[in-house]
Amino acid sequence: MPKKAYADPNGNPPVRDRRLDVLRFAQQLMLFGFAATVALSLFTFRDNIRDAYAEYRSSIQLEETKADSRINFEPDSSNIFGLFGNNLAVLNQGTYKLYTPAGDEQLAMQYISANPAMSVSETYVCIYSRGSTTLTVTGQTSKAGTITVSGGIIDVVQNDAGYIAVVHNDDRYRSVVSVFDPTLQLRYEWKTSEYYVQTAALSPDGKTLGVAALTQDDAVFITRVITFLLAEENYHSVCDIPETIVTDLTFLGNEALCAVGDTRACVLNLDGSIRYEYDYGGNSLRTCDYDSAVCVLSVVDRTSGLASYLVSLSAGAEPVIVETDEIRWIDVNSGYVALLYTDTVEVRDTMLNPLGKPVTVYNVRRVFMTSAGKALLIYTSEAGVVDLITPFLQK
């Protein structure tokens, strides 16, 4: 136990323990060394610290940067969203509304449906109730008209030129596909008692129709992709895709089709031959999206669920595959691929090269990419138009 200073009974000054001075000096020396070490570290690793700080700033970019606009809409668990041009279309069981990027309500109409569905192109928004026979077609500011078919509607697809293909039932046939031109007049119709049509696609120039249909081969269901030239009555080509059920079909330009199934995706020539295919193997399809040039898939490891991959399919190149975190939503538009992860958003090009760093977000339900290269983030009761690319582009 160290000695303490004490008072002499004879009145002499207190005796000072010199070890206290040594201890204080050692403490001051340690403090000086620590401060010098911190200063030297800051100087030595200043570039690393600057990069880390920039990364941190970018991670909170979305929260700190004011959105170009905010769009407020009624929260509803049945809300269906679509991007009509750069406008936000919102459909639920009671209403259809269209909002401008500035947040103004551009079109509102009552639409009562227990099972609403929506198809969006650059020309029209088609709203309908699955199983009904009537399709309501709207433009940017008003209702464009209605289309009535002979049986319950299964699916509706469009191209950006304004052509509409309606897949529906009929009392006398298994499936019917009716194609309407931009004036909403019936242009072509295919009726079949042999196939159950899953979905359809229209070429960008409006000259070719593709359908994905289920049929049987030796008591086993297979998907048959059939193409039609709208100027002719007979089949143009037929291609069988075994061991898969095609759920999405899209044209890649006017000369190729991409068929996305539960086990593989195939790029087909219009003569019915398979240009190439991508087999998911041990992976499962999570989600996909496409435009007229590329189809982007997200697949996840079926057994562990730990590995996720992005796959880009186009008409003129082999598949591009990159490993990513698990993806909740994909939107492809005008050469941009917007990706929503669990708590971040990222933008890539169609070759899957990142165009910026991932940005932290919270409670985002959907993401859409506008043609202007800005992201439209959908929350529970509002949406925000945010520039996610420009702040991170390398100059």
mmCIF file of C-alpha atoms in Angstrom:
data_model
loop_
_atom_site.group_PDB
_atom_site.id
_atom_site.type_symbol
_atom_site.label_atom_id
_atom_site.label_comp_id
_atom_site.label_asym_id
_atom_site.label_seq_id
_atom_site.Cartn_x
_atom_site.Cartn_y
_atom_site.Cartn_z
ATOM 1 C CA MET A 1 0.000 0.000 0.000
ATOM 2 C CA PRO A 2 1.553 3.317 -1.045
ATOM 3 C CA LYS A 3 2.559 5.780 1.712
ATOM 4 C CA LYS A 4 0.516 8.944 2.089
ATOM 5 C CA ALA A 5 1.731 12.443 2.950
ATOM 6 C CA TYR A 6 1.323 13.233 6.640
ATOM 7 C CA ALA A 7 1.824 16.179 8.984
ATOM 8 C CA ASP A 8 4.810 16.192 11.398
ATOM 9 C CA PRO A 9 3.758 16.789 15.080
ATOM 10 C CA ASN A 10 6.740 19.162 15.438
ATOM 11 C CA GLY A 11 5.354 21.413 12.646
ATOM 12 C CA ASN A 12 7.653 20.306 9.821
ATOM 13 C CA PRO A 13 6.151 20.311 6.251
ATOM 14 C CA PRO A 14 4.457 17.113 5.054
ATOM 15 C CA VAL A 15 6.699 14.476 3.536
ATOM 16 C CA ARG A 16 5.738 13.931 -0.195
ATOM 17 C CA ASP A 17 5.758 10.436 -1.666
ATOM 18 C CA ARG A 18 7.807 10.775 -4.891
ATOM 19 C CA ARG A 19 6.200 7.675 -6.407
ATOM 20 C CA LEU A 20 3.049 9.724 -7.025
ATOM 21 C CA ASP A 21 5.038 12.070 -9.272
ATOM 22 C CA VAL A 22 6.421 9.121 -11.218
ATOM 23 C CA LEU A 23 2.914 7.681 -11.624
ATOM 24 C CA ARG A 24 1.493 10.981 -12.878
ATOM 25 C CA PHE A 25 4.371 11.331 -15.346
ATOM 26 C CA ALA A 26 3.766 7.838 -16.660
ATOM 27 C CA GLN A 27 0.061 8.599 -17.115
ATOM 28 C CA GLN A 28 0.821 11.818 -18.998
ATOM 29 C CA LEU A 29 3.335 9.969 -21.175
ATOM 30 C CA MET A 30 0.785 7.261 -22.030
ATOM 31 C CA LEU A 31 -1.845 9.888 -22.878
ATOM 32 C CA PHE A 32 0.604 11.718 -25.125
ATOM 33 C CA GLY A 33 1.527 8.442 -26.846
ATOM 34 C CA PHE A 34 -2.114 7.563 -27.421
ATOM 35 C CA ALA A 35 -2.852 11.004 -28.904
ATOM 36 C CA ALA A 36 0.214 10.751 -31.129
ATOM 37 C CA THR A 37 -0.838 7.273 -32.294
ATOM 38 C CA VAL A 38 -4.340 8.499 -33.181
ATOM 39 C CA ALA A 39 -2.973 11.494 -35.067
ATOM 40 C CA LEU A 40 -0.466 9.322 -36.956
ATOM 41 C CA SER A 41 -3.180 6.797 -37.825
ATOM 42 C CA LEU A 42 -5.501 9.519 -39.122
ATOM 43 C CA PHE A 43 -2.703 10.842 -41.303
ATOM 44 C CA THR A 44 -1.554 7.427 -42.537
ATOM 45 C CA PHE A 45 -5.024 6.047 -43.298
ATOM 46 C CA ARG A 46 -6.641 9.304 -44.351
ATOM 47 C CA ASP A 47 -7.585 7.928 -47.817
ATOM 48 C CA ASN A 48 -9.173 4.821 -46.310
ATOM 49 C CA ILE A 49 -11.088 6.909 -43.791
ATOM 50 C CA ARG A 50 -12.240 9.273 -46.527
ATOM 51 C CA ASP A 51 -13.487 6.327 -48.613
ATOM 52 C CA ALA A 52 -15.244 4.774 -45.611
ATOM 53 C CA TYR A 53 -16.929 8.069 -44.821
ATOM 54 C CA ALA A 54 -18.020 8.465 -48.445
ATOM 55 C CA GLU A 55 -19.459 4.957 -48.346
ATOM 56 C CA TYR A 56 -21.316 5.786 -45.155
ATOM 57 C CA ARG A 57 -22.665 8.985 -46.706
ATOM 58 C CA SER A 58 -23.824 7.061 -49.762
ATOM 59 C CA SER A 59 -25.510 4.450 -47.554
ATOM 60 C CA ILE A 60 -27.764 7.135 -46.086
ATOM 61 C CA GLN A 61 -28.119 9.067 -49.337
ATOM 62 C CA LEU A 62 -31.775 8.173 -49.716
ATOM 63 C CA GLU A 63 -32.707 9.345 -46.223
ATOM 64 C CA GLU A 64 -30.776 12.596 -46.469
ATOM 65 C CA THR A 65 -31.579 13.499 -50.072
ATOM 66 C CA LYS A 66 -35.019 14.920 -50.604
ATOM 67 C CA ALA A 67 -36.978 13.022 -53.200
ATOM 68 C CA ASP A 68 -37.795 14.838 -56.416
ATOM 69 C CA SER A 69 -41.424 14.397 -55.390
ATOM 70 C CA ARG A 70 -43.736 12.514 -53.080
ATOM 71 C CA ILE A 71 -46.892 10.731 -54.201
ATOM 72 C CA ASN A 72 -49.485 10.029 -51.533
ATOM 73 C CA PHE A 73 -52.079 7.336 -52.150
ATOM 74 C CA GLU A 74 -54.603 5.449 -50.053
ATOM 75 C CA PRO A 75 -52.986 2.496 -48.226
ATOM 76 C CA ASP A 76 -54.722 -0.734 -49.210
ATOM 77 C CA SER A 77 -53.526 -4.325 -48.890
ATOM 78 C CA SER A 78 -54.883 -5.044 -52.384
ATOM 79 C CA ASN A 79 -52.995 -2.205 -54.087
ATOM 80 C CA ILE A 80 -51.459 -3.145 -57.442
ATOM 81 C CA PHE A 81 -48.831 -0.782 -58.864
ATOM 82 C CA GLY A 82 -47.599 -0.079 -62.370
ATOM 83 C CA LEU A 83 -45.451 2.503 -64.155
ATOM 84 C CA PHE A 84 -47.363 4.191 -66.977
ATOM 85 C CA GLY A 85 -44.756 6.297 -68.743
ATOM 86 C CA ASN A 86 -43.270 8.070 -65.735
ATOM 87 C CA ASN A 87 -46.619 8.112 -63.909
ATOM 88 C CA LEU A 88 -47.670 5.793 -61.090
ATOM 89 C CA ALA A 89 -50.805 3.695 -61.655
ATOM 90 C CA VAL A 90 -52.500 2.330 -58.518
ATOM 91 C CA LEU A 91 -55.355 -0.184 -58.700
ATOM 92 C CA ASN A 92 -57.229 -1.828 -55.828
ATOM 93 C CA GLN A 93 -60.618 -3.413 -55.205
ATOM 94 C CA GLY A 94 -62.463 -0.095 -55.378
ATOM 95 C CA THR A 95 -60.563 2.495 -57.411
ATOM 96 C CA TYR A 96 -58.024 3.114 -60.138
ATOM 97 C CA LYS A 97 -55.841 6.236 -59.893
ATOM 98 C CA LEU A 98 -52.983 7.651 -61.922
ATOM 99 C CA TYR A 99 -50.467 10.037 -60.332
ATOM 100 C CA THR A 100 -47.906 12.266 -62.025
ATOM 101 C CA PRO A 101 -44.270 12.235 -60.803
ATOM 102 C CA ALA A 102 -45.035 15.534 -59.061
ATOM 103 C CA GLY A 103 -47.708 13.802 -56.978
ATOM 104 C CA ASP A 104 -50.780 15.215 -58.741
ATOM 105 C CA GLU A 105 -53.809 12.989 -59.262
ATOM 106 C CA GLN A 106 -54.143 12.856 -63.050
ATOM 107 C CA LEU A 107 -56.956 10.316 -63.400
ATOM 108 C CA ALA A 108 -59.321 8.711 -60.891
ATOM 109 C CA MET A 109 -62.150 6.294 -61.520
ATOM 110 C CA GLN A 110 -64.194 3.856 -59.508
ATOM 111 C CA TYR A 111 -63.522 0.211 -60.285
ATOM 112 C CA ILE A 112 -65.200 -2.380 -58.088
ATOM 113 C CA SER A 113 -63.551 -5.798 -58.311
ATOM 114 C CA ALA A 114 -62.847 -8.620 -55.889
ATOM 115 C CA ASN A 115 -59.897 -9.845 -57.968
ATOM 116 C CA PRO A 116 -58.391 -6.848 -59.789
ATOM 117 C CA ALA A 117 -55.541 -7.091 -62.286
ATOM 118 C CA MET A 118 -53.690 -4.578 -64.450
ATOM 119 C CA SER A 119 -51.588 -4.594 -67.631
ATOM 120 C CA VAL A 120 -49.482 -1.516 -68.467
ATOM 121 C CA SER A 121 -47.760 -0.435 -71.684
ATOM 122 C CA GLU A 122 -46.524 2.892 -73.039
ATOM 123 C CA THR A 123 -49.923 3.433 -74.704
ATOM 124 C CA TYR A 124 -52.606 2.028 -72.384
ATOM 125 C CA VAL A 125 -53.401 0.782 -68.916
ATOM 126 C CA CYS A 126 -55.800 -2.176 -69.053
ATOM 127 C CA ILE A 127 -57.692 -2.953 -65.844
ATOM 128 C CA TYR A 128 -59.874 -5.989 -65.391
ATOM 129 C CA SER A 129 -61.137 -8.547 -62.915
ATOM 130 C CA ARG A 130 -59.773 -12.051 -63.425
ATOM 131 C CA GLY A 131 -62.589 -14.282 -64.651
ATOM 132 C CA SER A 132 -64.694 -11.395 -65.956
ATOM 133 C CA THR A 133 -65.408 -10.726 -69.629
ATOM 134 C CA THR A 134 -64.830 -6.959 -69.764
ATOM 135 C CA LEU A 135 -61.578 -5.052 -70.015
ATOM 136 C CA THR A 136 -61.387 -1.318 -69.277
ATOM 137 C CA VAL A 137 -58.743 0.558 -71.278
ATOM 138 C CA THR A 138 -57.454 3.930 -70.060
ATOM 139 C CA GLY A 139 -55.026 6.540 -71.316
ATOM 140 C CA GLN A 140 -53.126 9.262 -69.518
ATOM 141 C CA THR A 141 -56.114 11.463 -68.753
ATOM 142 C CA SER A 142 -59.294 9.559 -69.580
ATOM 143 C CA LYS A 143 -60.916 6.234 -70.298
ATOM 144 C CA ALA A 144 -60.128 5.075 -73.843
ATOM 145 C CA GLY A 145 -62.849 2.424 -74.108
ATOM 146 C CA THR A 146 -63.823 -1.119 -73.159
ATOM 147 C CA ILE A 147 -63.209 -4.540 -74.663
ATOM 148 C CA THR A 148 -65.621 -7.442 -74.185
ATOM 149 C CA VAL A 149 -64.608 -11.047 -74.856
ATOM 150 C CA SER A 150 -66.593 -14.281 -74.954
ATOM 151 C CA GLY A 151 -65.322 -15.839 -71.717
ATOM 152 C CA GLY A 152 -63.484 -15.250 -68.450
ATOM 153 C CA ILE A 153 -60.209 -13.340 -68.812
ATOM 154 C CA ILE A 154 -57.071 -15.302 -67.877
ATOM 155 C CA ASP A 155 -54.331 -12.856 -68.869
ATOM 156 C CA VAL A 156 -53.832 -9.552 -70.705
ATOM 157 C CA VAL A 157 -50.585 -8.501 -72.408
ATOM 158 C CA GLN A 158 -49.681 -5.488 -74.538
ATOM 159 C CA ASN A 159 -46.888 -4.046 -76.600
ATOM 160 C CA ASP A 160 -45.855 -0.406 -76.445
ATOM 161 C CA ALA A 161 -47.463 0.315 -79.835
ATOM 162 C CA GLY A 162 -50.939 -0.144 -78.341
ATOM 163 C CA TYR A 163 -51.773 -3.717 -79.400
ATOM 164 C CA ILE A 164 -53.577 -5.768 -76.738
ATOM 165 C CA ALA A 165 -53.774 -9.575 -76.505
ATOM 166 C CA VAL A 166 -56.451 -11.067 -74.241
ATOM 167 C CA VAL A 167 -56.225 -14.727 -73.196
ATOM 168 C CA HIS A 168 -59.657 -15.946 -72.148
ATOM 169 C CA ASN A 169 -62.003 -18.890 -71.848
ATOM 170 C CA ASP A 170 -64.886 -19.771 -74.141
ATOM 171 C CA ASP A 171 -67.847 -22.153 -73.840
ATOM 172 C CA ARG A 172 -66.839 -24.037 -76.990
ATOM 173 C CA TYR A 173 -63.038 -23.942 -76.746
ATOM 174 C CA ARG A 174 -60.366 -24.614 -74.166
ATOM 175 C CA SER A 175 -58.693 -21.265 -74.808
ATOM 176 C CA VAL A 176 -59.028 -18.209 -77.024
ATOM 177 C CA VAL A 177 -56.481 -15.472 -77.715
ATOM 178 C CA SER A 178 -57.956 -12.243 -79.084
ATOM 179 C CA VAL A 179 -55.708 -9.472 -80.400
ATOM 180 C CA PHE A 180 -56.933 -5.861 -80.617
ATOM 181 C CA ASP A 181 -55.247 -3.013 -82.474
ATOM 182 C CA PRO A 182 -54.587 0.463 -80.987
ATOM 183 C CA THR A 183 -58.130 1.547 -81.940
ATOM 184 C CA LEU A 184 -59.435 -1.360 -79.788
ATOM 185 C CA GLN A 185 -60.778 -3.208 -82.834
ATOM 186 C CA LEU A 186 -60.416 -6.989 -83.071
ATOM 187 C CA ARG A 187 -57.462 -7.699 -85.346
ATOM 188 C CA TYR A 188 -56.795 -11.431 -84.889
ATOM 189 C CA GLU A 189 -58.260 -14.353 -82.951
ATOM 190 C CA TRP A 190 -57.017 -17.874 -82.300
ATOM 191 C CA LYS A 191 -59.356 -20.483 -80.835
ATOM 192 C CA THR A 192 -58.119 -23.887 -79.708
ATOM 193 C CA SER A 193 -59.699 -27.040 -78.317
ATOM 194 C CA GLU A 194 -56.288 -28.697 -77.964
ATOM 195 C CA TYR A 195 -54.348 -26.356 -75.686
ATOM 196 C CA TYR A 196 -54.679 -24.524 -72.391
ATOM 197 C CA VAL A 197 -53.033 -21.166 -73.027
ATOM 198 C CA GLN A 198 -51.000 -19.850 -70.089
ATOM 199 C CA THR A 199 -49.918 -16.475 -71.417
ATOM 200 C CA ALA A 200 -49.104 -14.593 -74.621
ATOM 201 C CA ALA A 201 -46.757 -11.941 -76.010
ATOM 202 C CA LEU A 202 -46.838 -9.381 -78.828
ATOM 203 C CA SER A 203 -43.826 -8.285 -80.860
ATOM 204 C CA PRO A 204 -42.864 -4.594 -80.626
ATOM 205 C CA ASP A 205 -43.935 -4.007 -84.253
ATOM 206 C CA GLY A 206 -47.343 -5.633 -83.665
ATOM 207 C CA LYS A 207 -46.894 -8.189 -86.460
ATOM 208 C CA THR A 208 -46.315 -11.382 -84.443
ATOM 209 C CA LEU A 209 -48.200 -13.104 -81.640
ATOM 210 C CA GLY A 210 -46.602 -15.695 -79.376
ATOM 211 C CA VAL A 211 -48.486 -17.981 -76.992
ATOM 212 C CA ALA A 212 -47.347 -20.405 -74.302
ATOM 213 C CA ALA A 213 -49.733 -23.346 -74.156
ATOM 214 C CA LEU A 214 -49.919 -26.548 -72.142
ATOM 215 C CA THR A 215 -50.440 -29.823 -73.957
ATOM 216 C CA GLN A 216 -49.814 -33.507 -73.277
ATOM 217 C CA ASP A 217 -47.184 -35.802 -74.714
ATOM 218 C CA ASP A 218 -47.539 -39.445 -73.578
ATOM 219 C CA ALA A 219 -49.670 -38.293 -70.618
ATOM 220 C CA VAL A 220 -47.010 -35.768 -69.563
ATOM 221 C CA PHE A 221 -47.733 -32.047 -69.720
ATOM 222 C CA ILE A 222 -45.294 -30.007 -71.785
ATOM 223 C CA THR A 223 -45.212 -26.345 -72.787
ATOM 224 C CA ARG A 224 -45.553 -25.560 -76.453
ATOM 225 C CA VAL A 225 -44.636 -22.075 -77.660
ATOM 226 C CA ILE A 226 -46.513 -21.199 -80.849
ATOM 227 C CA THR A 227 -46.053 -18.079 -82.952
ATOM 228 C CA PHE A 228 -48.512 -16.521 -85.417
ATOM 229 C CA LEU A 229 -48.104 -13.796 -87.992
ATOM 230 C CA LEU A 230 -51.162 -11.582 -87.611
ATOM 231 C CA ALA A 231 -51.384 -11.302 -91.408
ATOM 232 C CA GLU A 232 -51.762 -15.080 -91.743
ATOM 233 C CA GLU A 233 -54.205 -17.672 -90.411
ATOM 234 C CA ASN A 234 -51.940 -20.667 -89.807
ATOM 235 C CA TYR A 235 -49.188 -21.279 -87.279
ATOM 236 C CA HIS A 236 -45.881 -19.644 -88.072
ATOM 237 C CA SER A 237 -43.739 -21.886 -85.809
ATOM 238 C CA VAL A 238 -43.975 -24.386 -82.962
ATOM 239 C CA CYS A 239 -41.394 -25.148 -80.274
ATOM 240 C CA ASP A 240 -41.747 -27.675 -77.435
ATOM 241 C CA ILE A 241 -40.032 -26.933 -74.124
ATOM 242 C CA PRO A 242 -40.013 -30.148 -72.064
ATOM 243 C CA GLU A 243 -39.986 -30.483 -68.279
ATOM 244 C CA THR A 244 -41.057 -26.940 -67.536
ATOM 245 C CA ILE A 245 -44.215 -24.848 -67.263
ATOM 246 C CA VAL A 246 -43.792 -21.451 -68.908
ATOM 247 C CA THR A 247 -45.302 -18.620 -66.884
ATOM 248 C CA ASP A 248 -43.794 -15.591 -68.666
ATOM 249 C CA LEU A 249 -43.323 -14.957 -72.364
ATOM 250 C CA THR A 250 -41.824 -11.857 -73.952
ATOM 251 C CA PHE A 251 -40.371 -10.732 -77.272
ATOM 252 C CA LEU A 252 -36.728 -9.653 -77.343
ATOM 253 C CA GLY A 253 -36.936 -7.346 -80.320
ATOM 254 C CA ASN A 254 -38.996 -8.576 -83.259
ATOM 255 C CA GLU A 255 -36.938 -11.700 -83.988
ATOM 256 C CA ALA A 256 -36.713 -13.661 -80.722
ATOM 257 C CA LEU A 257 -38.846 -14.835 -77.820
ATOM 258 C CA CYS A 258 -37.865 -15.455 -74.204
ATOM 259 C CA ALA A 259 -39.884 -18.144 -72.413
ATOM 260 C CA VAL A 260 -39.470 -18.248 -68.619
ATOM 261 C CA GLY A 261 -40.534 -21.426 -66.846
ATOM 262 C CA ASP A 262 -40.303 -23.006 -63.420
ATOM 263 C CA THR A 263 -37.134 -25.001 -64.239
ATOM 264 C CA ARG A 264 -35.459 -23.120 -67.113
ATOM 265 C CA ALA A 265 -35.607 -20.108 -69.392
ATOM 266 C CA CYS A 266 -35.183 -20.352 -73.179
ATOM 267 C CA VAL A 267 -34.493 -17.800 -75.909
ATOM 268 C CA LEU A 268 -36.242 -18.939 -79.101
ATOM 269 C CA ASN A 269 -35.926 -17.969 -82.728
ATOM 270 C CA LEU A 270 -39.157 -17.212 -84.558
ATOM 271 C CA ASP A 271 -38.657 -20.320 -86.682
ATOM 272 C CA GLY A 272 -39.265 -22.419 -83.563
ATOM 273 C CA SER A 273 -35.645 -23.358 -82.825
ATOM 274 C CA ILE A 274 -34.048 -22.801 -79.421
ATOM 275 C CA ARG A 275 -31.263 -20.248 -79.611
ATOM 276 C CA TYR A 276 -30.031 -21.117 -76.098
ATOM 277 C CA GLU A 277 -31.438 -22.034 -72.714
ATOM 278 C CA TYR A 278 -30.525 -21.473 -69.081
ATOM 279 C CA ASP A 279 -31.355 -24.378 -66.770
ATOM 280 C CA TYR A 280 -31.819 -23.324 -63.141
ATOM 281 C CA GLY A 281 -30.374 -26.647 -61.949
ATOM 282 C CA GLY A 282 -30.615 -26.736 -58.166
ATOM 283 C CA ASN A 283 -32.038 -23.211 -58.047
ATOM 284 C CA SER A 284 -35.582 -21.874 -57.981
ATOM 285 C CA LEU A 285 -36.921 -18.876 -59.868
ATOM 286 C CA ARG A 286 -37.645 -16.052 -57.416
ATOM 287 C CA THR A 287 -38.783 -13.220 -59.679
ATOM 288 C CA CYS A 288 -38.163 -11.750 -63.126
ATOM 289 C CA ASP A 289 -38.844 -8.698 -65.267
ATOM 290 C CA TYR A 290 -38.135 -7.657 -68.843
ATOM 291 C CA ASP A 291 -38.405 -4.991 -71.498
ATOM 292 C CA SER A 292 -38.180 -5.307 -75.285
ATOM 293 C CA ALA A 293 -34.418 -5.989 -75.197
ATOM 294 C CA VAL A 294 -33.600 -8.094 -72.130
ATOM 295 C CA CYS A 295 -35.085 -10.433 -69.541
ATOM 296 C CA VAL A 296 -33.570 -10.442 -66.035
ATOM 297 C CA LEU A 297 -34.151 -13.341 -63.627
ATOM 298 C CA SER A 298 -33.453 -13.821 -59.948
ATOM 299 C CA VAL A 299 -32.858 -17.421 -58.853
ATOM 300 C CA VAL A 300 -32.108 -18.728 -55.363
ATOM 301 C CA ASP A 301 -30.591 -21.993 -54.152
ATOM 302 C CA ARG A 302 -33.476 -24.395 -53.664
ATOM 303 C CA THR A 303 -31.926 -26.338 -50.771
ATOM 304 C CA SER A 304 -30.105 -23.818 -48.597
ATOM 305 C CA GLY A 305 -31.648 -20.552 -49.766
ATOM 306 C CA LEU A 306 -28.272 -18.902 -49.117
ATOM 307 C CA ALA A 307 -26.997 -18.373 -52.666
ATOM 308 C CA SER A 308 -28.793 -16.015 -55.074
ATOM 309 C CA TYR A 309 -27.989 -15.207 -58.692
ATOM 310 C CA LEU A 310 -28.986 -12.604 -61.249
ATOM 311 C CA VAL A 311 -29.290 -13.811 -64.839
ATOM 312 C CA SER A 312 -29.607 -11.508 -67.857
ATOM 313 C CA LEU A 313 -30.955 -13.020 -71.090
ATOM 314 C CA SER A 314 -30.911 -11.188 -74.429
ATOM 315 C CA ALA A 315 -31.310 -12.155 -78.066
ATOM 316 C CA GLY A 316 -27.743 -11.462 -79.149
ATOM 317 C CA ALA A 317 -25.594 -12.750 -76.279
ATOM 318 C CA GLU A 318 -25.090 -15.673 -73.954
ATOM 319 C CA PRO A 319 -26.565 -15.414 -70.426
ATOM 320 C CA VAL A 320 -24.822 -13.061 -68.011
ATOM 321 C CA ILE A 321 -24.783 -14.472 -64.467
ATOM 322 C CA VAL A 322 -23.651 -12.733 -61.255
ATOM 323 C CA GLU A 323 -23.994 -13.737 -57.611
ATOM 324 C CA THR A 324 -25.964 -11.337 -55.414
ATOM 325 C CA ASP A 325 -27.823 -11.098 -52.144
ATOM 326 C CA GLU A 326 -31.422 -12.288 -52.104
ATOM 327 C CA ILE A 327 -33.596 -10.059 -54.312
ATOM 328 C CA ARG A 328 -37.201 -9.170 -53.524
ATOM 329 C CA TRP A 329 -38.128 -7.252 -56.679
ATOM 330 C CA ILE A 330 -36.747 -6.471 -60.158
ATOM 331 C CA ASP A 331 -37.783 -3.745 -62.583
ATOM 332 C CA VAL A 332 -36.239 -3.393 -66.054
ATOM 333 C CA ASN A 333 -36.745 -0.252 -68.123
ATOM 334 C CA SER A 334 -34.807 1.562 -70.858
ATOM 335 C CA GLY A 335 -31.481 -0.143 -70.168
ATOM 336 C CA TYR A 336 -31.702 0.141 -66.387
ATOM 337 C CA VAL A 337 -32.242 -2.730 -63.934
ATOM 338 C CA ALA A 338 -33.547 -1.664 -60.513
ATOM 339 C CA LEU A 339 -33.067 -4.236 -57.746
ATOM 340 C CA LEU A 340 -34.755 -4.249 -54.346
ATOM 341 C CA TYR A 341 -32.982 -6.287 -51.682
ATOM 342 C CA THR A 342 -34.093 -6.705 -48.065
ATOM 343 C CA ASP A 343 -32.989 -3.234 -47.001
ATOM 344 C CA THR A 344 -31.117 -1.750 -49.979
ATOM 345 C CA VAL A 345 -31.791 -0.637 -53.547
ATOM 346 C CA GLU A 346 -29.309 -0.925 -56.399
ATOM 347 C CA VAL A 347 -29.295 0.043 -60.079
ATOM 348 C CA ARG A 348 -27.415 -1.918 -62.774
ATOM 349 C CA ASP A 349 -27.251 -1.933 -66.550
ATOM 350 C CA THR A 350 -28.608 -4.838 -68.604
ATOM 351 C CA MET A 351 -25.189 -6.551 -68.520
ATOM 352 C CA LEU A 352 -25.577 -6.438 -64.712
ATOM 353 C CA ASN A 353 -22.754 -3.952 -64.149
ATOM 354 C CA PRO A 354 -23.505 -1.769 -61.088
ATOM 355 C CA LEU A 355 -24.259 1.866 -61.939
ATOM 356 C CA GLY A 356 -23.897 2.989 -58.343
ATOM 357 C CA LYS A 357 -23.472 1.725 -54.821
ATOM 358 C CA PRO A 358 -26.374 0.059 -52.972
ATOM 359 C CA VAL A 359 -28.447 2.582 -51.019
ATOM 360 C CA THR A 360 -30.026 1.766 -47.667
ATOM 361 C CA VAL A 361 -33.828 1.966 -47.587
ATOM 362 C CA TYR A 362 -36.502 1.009 -45.091
ATOM 363 C CA ASN A 363 -40.020 -0.373 -45.549
ATOM 364 C CA VAL A 364 -39.899 -0.214 -49.354
ATOM 365 C CA ARG A 365 -42.435 -2.567 -50.986
ATOM 366 C CA ARG A 366 -41.642 -2.107 -54.681
ATOM 367 C CA VAL A 367 -39.201 -0.267 -56.912
ATOM 368 C CA PHE A 368 -39.769 0.918 -60.478
ATOM 369 C CA MET A 369 -37.282 2.510 -62.869
ATOM 370 C CA THR A 370 -38.477 5.483 -64.896
ATOM 371 C CA SER A 371 -37.274 6.093 -68.434
ATOM 372 C CA ALA A 372 -35.403 9.122 -67.073
ATOM 373 C CA GLY A 373 -33.196 6.835 -64.970
ATOM 374 C CA LYS A 374 -34.809 7.682 -61.647
ATOM 375 C CA ALA A 375 -36.178 5.187 -59.159
ATOM 376 C CA LEU A 376 -39.782 5.221 -57.980
ATOM 377 C CA LEU A 377 -39.822 3.705 -54.494
ATOM 378 C CA ILE A 378 -43.179 2.411 -53.238
ATOM 379 C CA TYR A 379 -43.955 2.489 -49.516
ATOM 380 C CA THR A 380 -47.198 1.580 -47.735
ATOM 381 C CA SER A 381 -49.005 4.845 -48.395
ATOM 382 C CA GLU A 382 -46.658 6.924 -50.514
ATOM 383 C CA ALA A 383 -44.075 6.793 -53.265
ATOM 384 C CA GLY A 384 -40.953 8.860 -53.853
ATOM 385 C CA VAL A 385 -39.094 9.608 -57.086
ATOM 386 C CA VAL A 386 -35.377 9.513 -56.240
ATOM 387 C CA ASP A 387 -32.238 9.839 -58.365
ATOM 388 C CA LEU A 388 -30.134 6.829 -57.352
ATOM 389 C CA ILE A 389 -27.660 6.958 -60.232
ATOM 390 C CA THR A 390 -26.268 10.459 -60.683
ATOM 391 C CA PRO A 391 -24.703 10.809 -57.183
ATOM 392 C CA PHE A 392 -22.595 7.697 -57.758
ATOM 393 C CA LEU A 393 -21.589 7.838 -61.425
ATOM 394 C CA GLN A 394 -17.845 7.999 -61.885
ATOM 395 C CA LYS A 395 -16.792 11.216 -63.571
#
